mmCIF file of C-alpha atoms and ligand atoms in Angstrom:
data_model
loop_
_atom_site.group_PDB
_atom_site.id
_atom_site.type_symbol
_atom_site.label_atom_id
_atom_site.label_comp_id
_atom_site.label_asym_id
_atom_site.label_seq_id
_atom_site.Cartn_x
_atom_site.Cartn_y
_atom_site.Cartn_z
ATOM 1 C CA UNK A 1 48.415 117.261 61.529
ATOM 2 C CA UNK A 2 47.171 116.112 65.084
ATOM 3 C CA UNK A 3 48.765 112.607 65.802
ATOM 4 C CA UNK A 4 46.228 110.044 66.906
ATOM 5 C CA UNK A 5 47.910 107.025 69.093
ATOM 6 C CA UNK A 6 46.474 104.301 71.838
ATOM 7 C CA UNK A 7 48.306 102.575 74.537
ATOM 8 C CA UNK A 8 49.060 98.966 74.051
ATOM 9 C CA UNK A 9 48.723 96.998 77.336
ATOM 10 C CA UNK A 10 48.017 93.145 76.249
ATOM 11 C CA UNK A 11 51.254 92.910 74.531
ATOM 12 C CA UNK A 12 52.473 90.757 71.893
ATOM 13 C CA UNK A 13 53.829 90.721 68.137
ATOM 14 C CA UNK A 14 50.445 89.985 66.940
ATOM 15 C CA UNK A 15 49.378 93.187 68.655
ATOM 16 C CA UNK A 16 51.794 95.105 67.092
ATOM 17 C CA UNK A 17 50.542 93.758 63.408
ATOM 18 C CA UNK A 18 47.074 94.718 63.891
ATOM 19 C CA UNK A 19 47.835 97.944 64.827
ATOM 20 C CA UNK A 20 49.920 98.455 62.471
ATOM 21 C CA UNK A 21 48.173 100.146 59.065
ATOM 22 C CA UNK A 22 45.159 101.442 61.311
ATOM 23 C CA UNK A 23 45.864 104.373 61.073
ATOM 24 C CA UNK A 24 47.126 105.042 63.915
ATOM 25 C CA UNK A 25 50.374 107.216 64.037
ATOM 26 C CA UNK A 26 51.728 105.963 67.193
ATOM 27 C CA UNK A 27 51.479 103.545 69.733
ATOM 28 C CA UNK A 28 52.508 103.783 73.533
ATOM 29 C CA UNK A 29 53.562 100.246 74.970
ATOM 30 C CA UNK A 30 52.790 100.475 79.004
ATOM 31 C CA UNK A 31 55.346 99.273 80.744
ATOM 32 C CA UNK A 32 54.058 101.093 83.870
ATOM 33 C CA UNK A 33 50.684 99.463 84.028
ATOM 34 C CA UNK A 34 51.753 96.327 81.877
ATOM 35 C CA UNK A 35 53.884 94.015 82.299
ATOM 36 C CA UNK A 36 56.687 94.074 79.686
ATOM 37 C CA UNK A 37 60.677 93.445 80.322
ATOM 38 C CA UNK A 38 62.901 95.073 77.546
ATOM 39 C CA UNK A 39 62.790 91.578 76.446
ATOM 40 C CA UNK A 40 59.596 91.566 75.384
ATOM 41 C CA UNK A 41 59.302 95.177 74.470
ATOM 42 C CA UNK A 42 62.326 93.904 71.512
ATOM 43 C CA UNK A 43 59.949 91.334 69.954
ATOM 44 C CA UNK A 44 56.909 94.001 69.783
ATOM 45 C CA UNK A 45 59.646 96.574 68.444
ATOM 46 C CA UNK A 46 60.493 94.001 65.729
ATOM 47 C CA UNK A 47 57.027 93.496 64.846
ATOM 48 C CA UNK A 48 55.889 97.148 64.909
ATOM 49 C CA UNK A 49 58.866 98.141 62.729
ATOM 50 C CA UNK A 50 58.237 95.461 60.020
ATOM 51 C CA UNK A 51 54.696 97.293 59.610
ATOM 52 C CA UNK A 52 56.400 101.142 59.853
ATOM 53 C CA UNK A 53 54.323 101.643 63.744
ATOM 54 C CA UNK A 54 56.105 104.242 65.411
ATOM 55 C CA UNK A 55 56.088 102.668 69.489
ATOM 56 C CA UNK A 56 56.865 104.737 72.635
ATOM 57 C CA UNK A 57 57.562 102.697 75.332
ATOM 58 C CA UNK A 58 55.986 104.408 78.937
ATOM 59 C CA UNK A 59 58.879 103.809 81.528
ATOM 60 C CA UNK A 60 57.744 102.877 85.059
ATOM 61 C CA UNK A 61 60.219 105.127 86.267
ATOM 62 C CA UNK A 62 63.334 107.396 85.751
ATOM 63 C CA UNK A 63 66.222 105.167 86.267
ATOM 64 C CA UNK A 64 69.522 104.585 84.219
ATOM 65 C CA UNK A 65 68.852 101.100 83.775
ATOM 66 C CA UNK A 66 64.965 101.976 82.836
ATOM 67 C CA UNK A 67 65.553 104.314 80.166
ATOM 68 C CA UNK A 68 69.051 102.720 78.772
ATOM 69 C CA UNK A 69 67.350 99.329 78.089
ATOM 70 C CA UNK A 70 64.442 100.410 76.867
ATOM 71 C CA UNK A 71 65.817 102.910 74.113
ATOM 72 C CA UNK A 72 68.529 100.253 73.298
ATOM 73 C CA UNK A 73 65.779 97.980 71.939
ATOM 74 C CA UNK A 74 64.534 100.265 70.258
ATOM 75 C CA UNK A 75 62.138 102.748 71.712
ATOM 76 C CA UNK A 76 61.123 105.571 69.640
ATOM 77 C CA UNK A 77 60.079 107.852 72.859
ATOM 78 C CA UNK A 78 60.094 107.784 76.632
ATOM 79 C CA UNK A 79 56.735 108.278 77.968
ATOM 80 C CA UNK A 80 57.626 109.208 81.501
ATOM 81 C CA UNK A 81 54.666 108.662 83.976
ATOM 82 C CA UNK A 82 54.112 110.595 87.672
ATOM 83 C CA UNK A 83 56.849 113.313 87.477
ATOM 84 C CA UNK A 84 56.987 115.291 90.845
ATOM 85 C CA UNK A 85 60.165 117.540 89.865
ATOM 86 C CA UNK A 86 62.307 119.582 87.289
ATOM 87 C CA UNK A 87 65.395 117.705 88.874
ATOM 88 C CA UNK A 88 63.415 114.235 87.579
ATOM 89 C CA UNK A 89 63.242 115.832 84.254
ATOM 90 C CA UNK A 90 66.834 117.253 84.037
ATOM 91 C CA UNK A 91 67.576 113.570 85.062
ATOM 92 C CA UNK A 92 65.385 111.525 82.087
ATOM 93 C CA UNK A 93 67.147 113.855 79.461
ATOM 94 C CA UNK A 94 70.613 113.027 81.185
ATOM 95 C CA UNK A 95 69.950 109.608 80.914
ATOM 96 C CA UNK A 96 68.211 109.406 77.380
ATOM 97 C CA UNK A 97 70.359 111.467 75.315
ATOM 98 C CA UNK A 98 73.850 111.693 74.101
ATOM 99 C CA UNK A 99 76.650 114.721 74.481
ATOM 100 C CA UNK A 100 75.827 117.834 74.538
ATOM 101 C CA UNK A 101 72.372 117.316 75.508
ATOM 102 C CA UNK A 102 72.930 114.702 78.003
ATOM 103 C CA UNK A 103 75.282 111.337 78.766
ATOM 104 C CA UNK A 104 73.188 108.285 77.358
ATOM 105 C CA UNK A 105 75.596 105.759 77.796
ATOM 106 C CA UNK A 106 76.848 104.342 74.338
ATOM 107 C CA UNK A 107 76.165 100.786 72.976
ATOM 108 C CA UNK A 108 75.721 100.074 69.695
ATOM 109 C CA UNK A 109 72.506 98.126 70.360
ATOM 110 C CA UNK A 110 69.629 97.291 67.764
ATOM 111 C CA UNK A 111 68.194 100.622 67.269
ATOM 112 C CA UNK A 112 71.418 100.748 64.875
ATOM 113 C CA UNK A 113 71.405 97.291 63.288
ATOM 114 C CA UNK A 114 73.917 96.539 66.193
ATOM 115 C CA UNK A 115 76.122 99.167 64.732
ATOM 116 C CA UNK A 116 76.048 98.058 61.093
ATOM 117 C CA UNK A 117 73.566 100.608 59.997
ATOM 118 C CA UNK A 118 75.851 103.705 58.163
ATOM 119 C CA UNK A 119 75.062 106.495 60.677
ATOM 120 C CA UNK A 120 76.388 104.292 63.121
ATOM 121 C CA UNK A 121 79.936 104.313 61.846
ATOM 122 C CA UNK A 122 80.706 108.366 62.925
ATOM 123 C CA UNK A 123 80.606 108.583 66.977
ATOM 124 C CA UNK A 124 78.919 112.213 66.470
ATOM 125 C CA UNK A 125 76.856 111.134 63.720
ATOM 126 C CA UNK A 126 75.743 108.002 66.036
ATOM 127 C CA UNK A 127 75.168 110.174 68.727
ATOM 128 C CA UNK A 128 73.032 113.129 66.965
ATOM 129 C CA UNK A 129 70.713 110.913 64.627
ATOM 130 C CA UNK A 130 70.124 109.082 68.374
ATOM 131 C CA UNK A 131 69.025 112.208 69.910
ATOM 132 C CA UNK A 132 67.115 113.126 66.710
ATOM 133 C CA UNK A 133 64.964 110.010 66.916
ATOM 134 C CA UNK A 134 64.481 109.562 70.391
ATOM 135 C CA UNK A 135 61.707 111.544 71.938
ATOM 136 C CA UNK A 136 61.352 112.721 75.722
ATOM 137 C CA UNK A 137 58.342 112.555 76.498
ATOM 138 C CA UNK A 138 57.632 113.451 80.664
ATOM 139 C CA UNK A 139 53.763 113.120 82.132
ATOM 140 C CA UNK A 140 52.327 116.283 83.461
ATOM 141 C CA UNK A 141 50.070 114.268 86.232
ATOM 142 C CA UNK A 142 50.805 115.287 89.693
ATOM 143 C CA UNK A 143 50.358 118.868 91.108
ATOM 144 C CA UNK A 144 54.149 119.485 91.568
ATOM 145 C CA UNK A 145 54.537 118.831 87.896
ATOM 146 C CA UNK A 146 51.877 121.415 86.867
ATOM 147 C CA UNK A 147 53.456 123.579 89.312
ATOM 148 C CA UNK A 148 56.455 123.493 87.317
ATOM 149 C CA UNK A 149 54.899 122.999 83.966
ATOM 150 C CA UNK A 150 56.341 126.600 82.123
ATOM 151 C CA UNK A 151 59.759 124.660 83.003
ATOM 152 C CA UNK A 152 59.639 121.164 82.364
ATOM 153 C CA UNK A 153 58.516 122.439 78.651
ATOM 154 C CA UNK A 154 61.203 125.090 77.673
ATOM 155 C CA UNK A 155 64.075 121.999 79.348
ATOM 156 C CA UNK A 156 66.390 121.088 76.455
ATOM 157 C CA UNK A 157 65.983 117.934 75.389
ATOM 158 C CA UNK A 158 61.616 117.573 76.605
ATOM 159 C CA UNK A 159 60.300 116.744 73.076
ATOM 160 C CA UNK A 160 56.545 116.446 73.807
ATOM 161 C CA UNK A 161 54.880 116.560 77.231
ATOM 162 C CA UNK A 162 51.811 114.285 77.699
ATOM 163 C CA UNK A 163 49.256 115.013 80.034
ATOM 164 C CA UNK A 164 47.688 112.182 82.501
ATOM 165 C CA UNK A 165 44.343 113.762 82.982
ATOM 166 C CA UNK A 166 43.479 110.552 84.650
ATOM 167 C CA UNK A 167 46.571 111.013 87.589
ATOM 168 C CA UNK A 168 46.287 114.582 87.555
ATOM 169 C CA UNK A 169 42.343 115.156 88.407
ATOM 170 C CA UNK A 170 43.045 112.536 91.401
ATOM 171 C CA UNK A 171 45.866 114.348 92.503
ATOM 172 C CA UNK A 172 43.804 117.513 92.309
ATOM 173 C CA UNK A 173 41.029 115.794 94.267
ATOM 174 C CA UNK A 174 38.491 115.925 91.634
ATOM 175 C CA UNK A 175 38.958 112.301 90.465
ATOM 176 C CA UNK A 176 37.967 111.997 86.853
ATOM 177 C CA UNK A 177 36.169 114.886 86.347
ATOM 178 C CA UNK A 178 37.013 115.723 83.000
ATOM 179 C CA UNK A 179 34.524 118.728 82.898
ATOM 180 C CA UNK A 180 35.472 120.363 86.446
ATOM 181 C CA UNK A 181 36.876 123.722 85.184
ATOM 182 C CA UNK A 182 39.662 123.281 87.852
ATOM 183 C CA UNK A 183 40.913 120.390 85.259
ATOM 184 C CA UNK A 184 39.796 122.677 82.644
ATOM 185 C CA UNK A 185 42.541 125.335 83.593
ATOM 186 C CA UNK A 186 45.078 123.148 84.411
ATOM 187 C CA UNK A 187 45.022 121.345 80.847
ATOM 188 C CA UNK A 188 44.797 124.579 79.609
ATOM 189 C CA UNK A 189 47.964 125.733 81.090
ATOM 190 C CA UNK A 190 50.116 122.761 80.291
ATOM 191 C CA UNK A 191 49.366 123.277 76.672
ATOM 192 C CA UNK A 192 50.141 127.318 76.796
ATOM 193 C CA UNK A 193 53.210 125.716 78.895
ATOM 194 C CA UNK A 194 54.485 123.458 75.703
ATOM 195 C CA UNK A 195 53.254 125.296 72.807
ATOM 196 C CA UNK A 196 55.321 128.907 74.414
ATOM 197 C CA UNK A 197 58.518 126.248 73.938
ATOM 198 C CA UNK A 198 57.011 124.583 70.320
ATOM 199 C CA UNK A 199 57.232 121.866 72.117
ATOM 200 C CA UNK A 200 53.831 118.806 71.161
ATOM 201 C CA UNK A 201 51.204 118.234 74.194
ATOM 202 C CA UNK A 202 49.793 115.043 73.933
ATOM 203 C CA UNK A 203 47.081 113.730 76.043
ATOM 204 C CA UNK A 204 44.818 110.591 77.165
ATOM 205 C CA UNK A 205 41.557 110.429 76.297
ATOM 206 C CA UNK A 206 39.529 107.245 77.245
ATOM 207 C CA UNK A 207 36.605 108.457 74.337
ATOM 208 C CA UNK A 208 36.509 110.345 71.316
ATOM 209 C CA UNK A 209 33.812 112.744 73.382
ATOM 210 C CA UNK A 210 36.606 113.802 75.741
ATOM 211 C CA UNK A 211 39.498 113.520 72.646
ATOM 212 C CA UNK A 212 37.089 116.267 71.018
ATOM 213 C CA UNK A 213 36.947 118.475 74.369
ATOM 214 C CA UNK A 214 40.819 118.311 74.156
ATOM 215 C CA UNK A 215 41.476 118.967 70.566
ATOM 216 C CA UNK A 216 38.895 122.254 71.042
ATOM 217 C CA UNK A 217 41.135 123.250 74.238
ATOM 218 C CA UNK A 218 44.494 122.723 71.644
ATOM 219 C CA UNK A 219 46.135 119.499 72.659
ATOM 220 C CA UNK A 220 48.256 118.268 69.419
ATOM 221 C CA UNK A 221 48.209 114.580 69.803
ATOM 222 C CA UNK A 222 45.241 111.996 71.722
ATOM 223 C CA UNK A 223 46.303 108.601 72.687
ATOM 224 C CA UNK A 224 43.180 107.248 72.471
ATOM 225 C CA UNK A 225 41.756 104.173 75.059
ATOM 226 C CA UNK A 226 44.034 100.813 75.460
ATOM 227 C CA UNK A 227 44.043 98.124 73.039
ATOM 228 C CA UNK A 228 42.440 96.204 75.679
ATOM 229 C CA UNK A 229 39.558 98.191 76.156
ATOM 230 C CA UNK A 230 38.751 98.829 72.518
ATOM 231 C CA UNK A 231 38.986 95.381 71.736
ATOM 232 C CA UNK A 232 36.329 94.146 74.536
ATOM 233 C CA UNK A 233 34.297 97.132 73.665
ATOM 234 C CA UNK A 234 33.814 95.915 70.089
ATOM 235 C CA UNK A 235 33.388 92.423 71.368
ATOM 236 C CA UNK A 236 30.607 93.739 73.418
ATOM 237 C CA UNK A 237 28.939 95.708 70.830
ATOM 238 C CA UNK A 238 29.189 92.585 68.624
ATOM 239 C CA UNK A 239 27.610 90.034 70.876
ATOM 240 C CA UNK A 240 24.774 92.516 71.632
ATOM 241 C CA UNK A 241 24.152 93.314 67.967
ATOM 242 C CA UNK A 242 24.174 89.334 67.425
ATOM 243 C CA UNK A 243 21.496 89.201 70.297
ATOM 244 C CA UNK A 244 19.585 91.331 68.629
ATOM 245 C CA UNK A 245 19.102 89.823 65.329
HETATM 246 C C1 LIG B 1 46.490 109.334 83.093
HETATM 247 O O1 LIG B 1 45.473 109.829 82.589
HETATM 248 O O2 LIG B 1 46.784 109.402 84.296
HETATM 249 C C2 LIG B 1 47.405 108.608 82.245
HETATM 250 O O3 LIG B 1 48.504 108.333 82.654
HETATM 251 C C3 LIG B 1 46.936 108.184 80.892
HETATM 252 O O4 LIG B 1 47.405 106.942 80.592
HETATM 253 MG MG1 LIG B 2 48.672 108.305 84.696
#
């Protein structure tokens, strides 16, 4: 089934709660764009875990400390933004996964109960059900990255790709022109590029209009809008129906 997901950028336990039970089979907390500390990232994990939400967290960028922290509260995924290189890649996967995909370095941190859940007792078992339930998830956004697309998606240990068509038309200098067949081609390719390695493409789209165009072109997955912008949207519509009574 094609996973449906939104980014969460206002943060906040509450947050989590509502969109929890929505439907929605996945949300992406931004800590690019927003501004969340592992710290606060733990209290939204909490939340979104009580209500069975399955939360990526988007890194800001691909650095031990980055990736560690951010899996060690909890992170179900790694949703890697502006990727320029396979080396980047090879690098994320060394850093979020265990032996004998890569060297995540071991703490028994909450995404086992702080050790006490069973799987956590076995150092391989630890280890395997860590790299089974983490997902890699790099952006295809730049030009360098599509350049290198057909590798970044066979690299053990990429999960999912997710395309930026936001990033990427800028960087192609046709800035959100979702239509230009330039685009077109290049979304095209990235999803030849994953589904040749059974590997998910996901991608942004800001409306359902463009999540259709995407779906027809075979993306797997939309993250659709920001919680911020769907909520304000509503708001809108809501104070302009109320005008109009
Ligand atoms: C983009 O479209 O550039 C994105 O990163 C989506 O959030
Ligand atoms: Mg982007």
């Amino acid at each position: 089934m094609k996973r449906f997901g939104t980014f969460v950028e206002l943060g906040g336990a509450n947050v989590m709660e509502c969109l929890a039970g929505t439907g929605l089979d996945y949300v992406i907390l931004d800590a690019e764009h927003g501004p969340f500390s592992p710290e606060s990232a733990a209290q939204m994990l909490r939340a979104a875990e009580n209500r069975s939400l399955t939360v990526y967290v988007r890194i800001s960028s691909v650095t031990r400390p980055e990736v560690l922290r951010m899996l060690d509260v909890g992170a179900r995924g790694l949703v890697v933004p502006c990727i320029r290189s396979v080396a980047q890649v090879k690098e994320l996967v060394d850093h979020a996964k265990f032996p004998p995909v890569g060297h995540r370095g071991y703490c028994p941190t909450r995404t086992s109960a702080w050790g006490a859940d069973a799987w956590a007792a076995d150092a391989e078992a630890y280890m395997a059900e860590c790299n089974r339930r983490v997902s890699v998830i790099p952006q295809c956004e730049t030009q360098e990255a599509l350049e290198h697309i057909e590798e970044i998606a066979a690299l053990p240990g990429v999960d999912a790709v997710f395309i930026g068509p936001c990033d990427l038309s800028i960087d192609m200098g046709i800035p959100l022109q979702f239509d230009n067949p330039l685009l077109l081609d290049a979304v095209r390719r990235i999803i030849a590029a994953c589904h040749a390695n059974g590997t998910e493409c996901l991608i942004f789209a800001g409306s359902l209009k463009v999540a259709k165009k995407w779906l027809d072109l075979g993306a797997d997955s939309i993250a659709y809008s920001l919680d911020a912008a769907v909520l304000s949207a509503a708001y809108r519509q809501a104070a302009a129906d109320f005008r109009a009574l």
